Amino acid sequence: MEYIGNYIAVLVLSIAFFSCSNGTPSLQEYFVSQNQNSNFISIDIPSSILSVDNTLLSDQQKQAFESVKKLNVLAFRLNQENSLEYEKEKQTISEILKDDKYQDLMVMNSGIHRGTIKYLGTDEAIDEVIIFGSSDDEGLALIRVLGKDMKPENMITLVKALENGSIDVSGLEGQLKGVFDK
């Protein structure tokens, strides 16, 4: 009899838990669920793969780089057969990132390529930076930047260091080579 009571309690708690959910997975759940999807490529990359010329970095850029520990990359390569799934996945990611817990850091739009950079945490301490970019010609990429003691203003200077070539991304490019080749 006690077994039936425990079973009913677990069932009631499960129903309550799932009914409270809005149906949108967390970003972490999304990464895990797409890991086996053949349209996605999933890569975990340690920050140590990036080469840095410390003489070219400001103190703030050095601090930002040192705060990054690893990148989780999820990329969807678009082709003629998976265009409907691409649209569905792009919409799902957009819905996840609409959650108020994700703070806007930067928005990019070049016409062909669109992207957004968001973060989880506070203005003083970022838990994770999320980079989401898409192209209706190539596909999409979702990147989680995980680290310790990351700060929003430092992340912007880190992006600038990447743009001006102070950080050698050839190791990262080697890891991602062929992701969007058709």
PDB file of N, CA and C in Angstrom, residues 70-115:
ATOM      1  N   LYS A  70      35.871  28.068 -21.563  1.00  0.00           N
ATOM      2  CA  LYS A  70      35.578  27.200 -22.701  1.00  0.00           C
ATOM      3  C   LYS A  70      34.392  27.711 -23.490  1.00  0.00           C
ATOM      4  N   LEU A  71      34.265  27.181 -24.689  1.00  0.00           N
ATOM      5  CA  LEU A  71      33.165  27.510 -25.588  1.00  0.00           C
ATOM      6  C   LEU A  71      32.416  26.227 -25.914  1.00  0.00           C
ATOM      7  N   ASN A  72      31.090  26.270 -25.831  1.00  0.00           N
ATOM      8  CA  ASN A  72      30.242  25.193 -26.335  1.00  0.00           C
ATOM      9  C   ASN A  72      29.649  25.706 -27.639  1.00  0.00           C
ATOM     10  N   VAL A  73      29.913  25.000 -28.738  1.00  0.00           N
ATOM     11  CA  VAL A  73      29.455  25.437 -30.056  1.00  0.00           C
ATOM     12  C   VAL A  73      28.444  24.432 -30.584  1.00  0.00           C
ATOM     13  N   LEU A  74      27.328  24.942 -31.079  1.00  0.00           N
ATOM     14  CA  LEU A  74      26.312  24.137 -31.732  1.00  0.00           C
ATOM     15  C   LEU A  74      26.030  24.826 -33.063  1.00  0.00           C
ATOM     16  N   ALA A  75      26.306  24.126 -34.164  1.00  0.00           N
ATOM     17  CA  ALA A  75      26.148  24.729 -35.492  1.00  0.00           C
ATOM     18  C   ALA A  75      25.225  23.871 -36.350  1.00  0.00           C
ATOM     19  N   PHE A  76      24.363  24.524 -37.090  1.00  0.00           N
ATOM     20  CA  PHE A  76      23.419  23.868 -37.997  1.00  0.00           C
ATOM     21  C   PHE A  76      23.800  24.261 -39.414  1.00  0.00           C
ATOM     22  N   ARG A  77      24.182  23.284 -40.213  1.00  0.00           N
ATOM     23  CA  ARG A  77      24.555  23.540 -41.606  1.00  0.00           C
ATOM     24  C   ARG A  77      23.304  23.404 -42.472  1.00  0.00           C
ATOM     25  N   LEU A  78      22.934  24.483 -43.116  1.00  0.00           N
ATOM     26  CA  LEU A  78      21.722  24.531 -43.939  1.00  0.00           C
ATOM     27  C   LEU A  78      21.972  23.917 -45.307  1.00  0.00           C
ATOM     28  N   ASN A  79      20.997  23.109 -45.765  1.00  0.00           N
ATOM     29  CA  ASN A  79      21.014  22.602 -47.135  1.00  0.00           C
ATOM     30  C   ASN A  79      19.571  22.542 -47.645  1.00  0.00           C
ATOM     31  N   GLN A  80      19.379  22.114 -48.868  1.00  0.00           N
ATOM     32  CA  GLN A  80      18.033  22.108 -49.455  1.00  0.00           C
ATOM     33  C   GLN A  80      17.080  21.175 -48.728  1.00  0.00           C
ATOM     34  N   GLU A  81      17.595  20.092 -48.159  1.00  0.00           N
ATOM     35  CA  GLU A  81      16.738  19.103 -47.517  1.00  0.00           C
ATOM     36  C   GLU A  81      16.287  19.497 -46.109  1.00  0.00           C
ATOM     37  N   ASN A  82      17.011  20.385 -45.436  1.00  0.00           N
ATOM     38  CA  ASN A  82      16.675  20.665 -44.044  1.00  0.00           C
ATOM     39  C   ASN A  82      16.234  22.112 -43.785  1.00  0.00           C
ATOM     40  N   SER A  83      15.796  22.803 -44.815  1.00  0.00           N
ATOM     41  CA  SER A  83      15.442  24.221 -44.650  1.00  0.00           C
ATOM     42  C   SER A  83      14.255  24.425 -43.698  1.00  0.00           C
ATOM     43  N   LEU A  84      13.293  23.511 -43.693  1.00  0.00           N
ATOM     44  CA  LEU A  84      12.164  23.650 -42.766  1.00  0.00           C
ATOM     45  C   LEU A  84      12.617  23.449 -41.322  1.00  0.00           C
ATOM     46  N   GLU A  85      13.493  22.465 -41.104  1.00  0.00           N
ATOM     47  CA  GLU A  85      14.016  22.245 -39.754  1.00  0.00           C
ATOM     48  C   GLU A  85      14.874  23.434 -39.319  1.00  0.00           C
ATOM     49  N   TYR A  86      15.644  24.009 -40.255  1.00  0.00           N
ATOM     50  CA  TYR A  86      16.459  25.193 -39.944  1.00  0.00           C
ATOM     51  C   TYR A  86      15.568  26.314 -39.401  1.00  0.00           C
ATOM     52  N   GLU A  87      14.465  26.590 -40.086  1.00  0.00           N
ATOM     53  CA  GLU A  87      13.555  27.654 -39.642  1.00  0.00           C
ATOM     54  C   GLU A  87      12.987  27.339 -38.262  1.00  0.00           C
ATOM     55  N   LYS A  88      12.624  26.072 -38.041  1.00  0.00           N
ATOM     56  CA  LYS A  88      12.079  25.649 -36.750  1.00  0.00           C
ATOM     57  C   LYS A  88      13.122  25.831 -35.648  1.00  0.00           C
ATOM     58  N   GLU A  89      14.352  25.412 -35.899  1.00  0.00           N
ATOM     59  CA  GLU A  89      15.400  25.511 -34.886  1.00  0.00           C
ATOM     60  C   GLU A  89      15.769  26.967 -34.610  1.00  0.00           C
ATOM     61  N   LYS A  90      15.804  27.780 -35.647  1.00  0.00           N
ATOM     62  CA  LYS A  90      16.096  29.210 -35.480  1.00  0.00           C
ATOM     63  C   LYS A  90      15.022  29.856 -34.600  1.00  0.00           C
ATOM     64  N   GLN A  91      13.772  29.491 -34.824  1.00  0.00           N
ATOM     65  CA  GLN A  91      12.666  30.021 -34.028  1.00  0.00           C
ATOM     66  C   GLN A  91      12.754  29.536 -32.575  1.00  0.00           C
ATOM     67  N   THR A  92      13.078  28.263 -32.381  1.00  0.00           N
ATOM     68  CA  THR A  92      13.198  27.710 -31.029  1.00  0.00           C
ATOM     69  C   THR A  92      14.281  28.441 -30.243  1.00  0.00           C
ATOM     70  N   ILE A  93      15.435  28.651 -30.863  1.00  0.00           N
ATOM     71  CA  ILE A  93      16.528  29.360 -30.189  1.00  0.00           C
ATOM     72  C   ILE A  93      16.111  30.790 -29.867  1.00  0.00           C
ATOM     73  N   SER A  94      15.456  31.447 -30.813  1.00  0.00           N
ATOM     74  CA  SER A  94      14.989  32.822 -30.577  1.00  0.00           C
ATOM     75  C   SER A  94      14.032  32.878 -29.396  1.00  0.00           C
ATOM     76  N   GLU A  95      13.144  31.886 -29.286  1.00  0.00           N
ATOM     77  CA  GLU A  95      12.199  31.841 -28.167  1.00  0.00           C
ATOM     78  C   GLU A  95      12.932  31.651 -26.839  1.00  0.00           C
ATOM     79  N   ILE A  96      13.927  30.774 -26.828  1.00  0.00           N
ATOM     80  CA  ILE A  96      14.708  30.563 -25.609  1.00  0.00           C
ATOM     81  C   ILE A  96      15.382  31.865 -25.190  1.00  0.00           C
ATOM     82  N   LEU A  97      15.971  32.572 -26.153  1.00  0.00           N
ATOM     83  CA  LEU A  97      16.730  33.788 -25.839  1.00  0.00           C
ATOM     84  C   LEU A  97      15.846  34.999 -25.539  1.00  0.00           C
ATOM     85  N   LYS A  98      14.533  34.878 -25.751  1.00  0.00           N
ATOM     86  CA  LYS A  98      13.615  35.965 -25.384  1.00  0.00           C
ATOM     87  C   LYS A  98      13.375  36.038 -23.878  1.00  0.00           C
ATOM     88  N   ASP A  99      13.736  34.980 -23.175  1.00  0.00           N
ATOM     89  CA  ASP A  99      13.545  34.936 -21.730  1.00  0.00           C
ATOM     90  C   ASP A  99      14.244  36.139 -21.094  1.00  0.00           C
ATOM     91  N   ASP A 100      13.576  36.745 -20.124  1.00  0.00           N
ATOM     92  CA  ASP A 100      14.101  37.942 -19.460  1.00  0.00           C
ATOM     93  C   ASP A 100      15.431  37.713 -18.747  1.00  0.00           C
ATOM     94  N   LYS A 101      15.772  36.455 -18.465  1.00  0.00           N
ATOM     95  CA  LYS A 101      17.033  36.210 -17.766  1.00  0.00           C
ATOM     96  C   LYS A 101      18.243  36.473 -18.658  1.00  0.00           C
ATOM     97  N   TYR A 102      18.049  36.519 -19.974  1.00  0.00           N
ATOM     98  CA  TYR A 102      19.142  36.802 -20.903  1.00  0.00           C
ATOM     99  C   TYR A 102      19.185  38.310 -21.170  1.00  0.00           C
ATOM    100  N   GLN A 103      20.317  38.924 -20.818  1.00  0.00           N
ATOM    101  CA  GLN A 103      20.500  40.363 -20.986  1.00  0.00           C
ATOM    102  C   GLN A 103      21.170  40.640 -22.331  1.00  0.00           C
ATOM    103  N   ASP A 104      20.700  41.664 -23.036  1.00  0.00           N
ATOM    104  CA  ASP A 104      21.301  42.028 -24.321  1.00  0.00           C
ATOM    105  C   ASP A 104      22.652  42.682 -24.112  1.00  0.00           C
ATOM    106  N   LEU A 105      23.618  42.286 -24.933  1.00  0.00           N
ATOM    107  CA  LEU A 105      24.942  42.891 -24.912  1.00  0.00           C
ATOM    108  C   LEU A 105      25.211  43.583 -26.240  1.00  0.00           C
ATOM    109  N   MET A 106      24.833  42.923 -27.352  1.00  0.00           N
ATOM    110  CA  MET A 106      25.106  43.484 -28.672  1.00  0.00           C
ATOM    111  C   MET A 106      24.191  42.808 -29.702  1.00  0.00           C
ATOM    112  N   VAL A 107      23.807  43.563 -30.726  1.00  0.00           N
ATOM    113  CA  VAL A 107      23.030  43.017 -31.844  1.00  0.00           C
ATOM    114  C   VAL A 107      23.779  43.347 -33.123  1.00  0.00           C
ATOM    115  N   MET A 108      23.855  42.366 -34.027  1.00  0.00           N
ATOM    116  CA  MET A 108      24.550  42.555 -35.306  1.00  0.00           C
ATOM    117  C   MET A 108      23.591  42.202 -36.443  1.00  0.00           C
ATOM    118  N   ASN A 109      23.679  42.957 -37.528  1.00  0.00           N
ATOM    119  CA  ASN A 109      22.871  42.652 -38.705  1.00  0.00           C
ATOM    120  C   ASN A 109      23.579  43.212 -39.924  1.00  0.00           C
ATOM    121  N   SER A 110      24.112  42.325 -40.757  1.00  0.00           N
ATOM    122  CA  SER A 110      24.798  42.770 -41.963  1.00  0.00           C
ATOM    123  C   SER A 110      23.921  42.600 -43.196  1.00  0.00           C
ATOM    124  N   GLY A 111      22.646  42.289 -42.992  1.00  0.00           N
ATOM    125  CA  GLY A 111      21.759  42.016 -44.109  1.00  0.00           C
ATOM    126  C   GLY A 111      21.670  40.530 -44.367  1.00  0.00           C
ATOM    127  N   ILE A 112      22.800  39.894 -44.613  1.00  0.00           N
ATOM    128  CA  ILE A 112      22.835  38.449 -44.867  1.00  0.00           C
ATOM    129  C   ILE A 112      22.988  37.691 -43.545  1.00  0.00           C
ATOM    130  N   HIS A 113      23.882  38.175 -42.690  1.00  0.00           N
ATOM    131  CA  HIS A 113      24.148  37.539 -41.403  1.00  0.00           C
ATOM    132  C   HIS A 113      23.507  38.361 -40.293  1.00  0.00           C
ATOM    133  N   ARG A 114      22.848  37.662 -39.381  1.00  0.00           N
ATOM    134  CA  ARG A 114      22.235  38.315 -38.236  1.00  0.00           C
ATOM    135  C   ARG A 114      22.757  37.646 -36.975  1.00  0.00           C
ATOM    136  N   GLY A 115      22.877  38.432 -35.924  1.00  0.00           N
ATOM    137  CA  GLY A 115      23.366  37.839 -34.696  1.00  0.00           C
ATOM    138  C   GLY A 115      23.049  38.672 -33.483  1.00  0.00           C
TER     139      GLY A 115
END
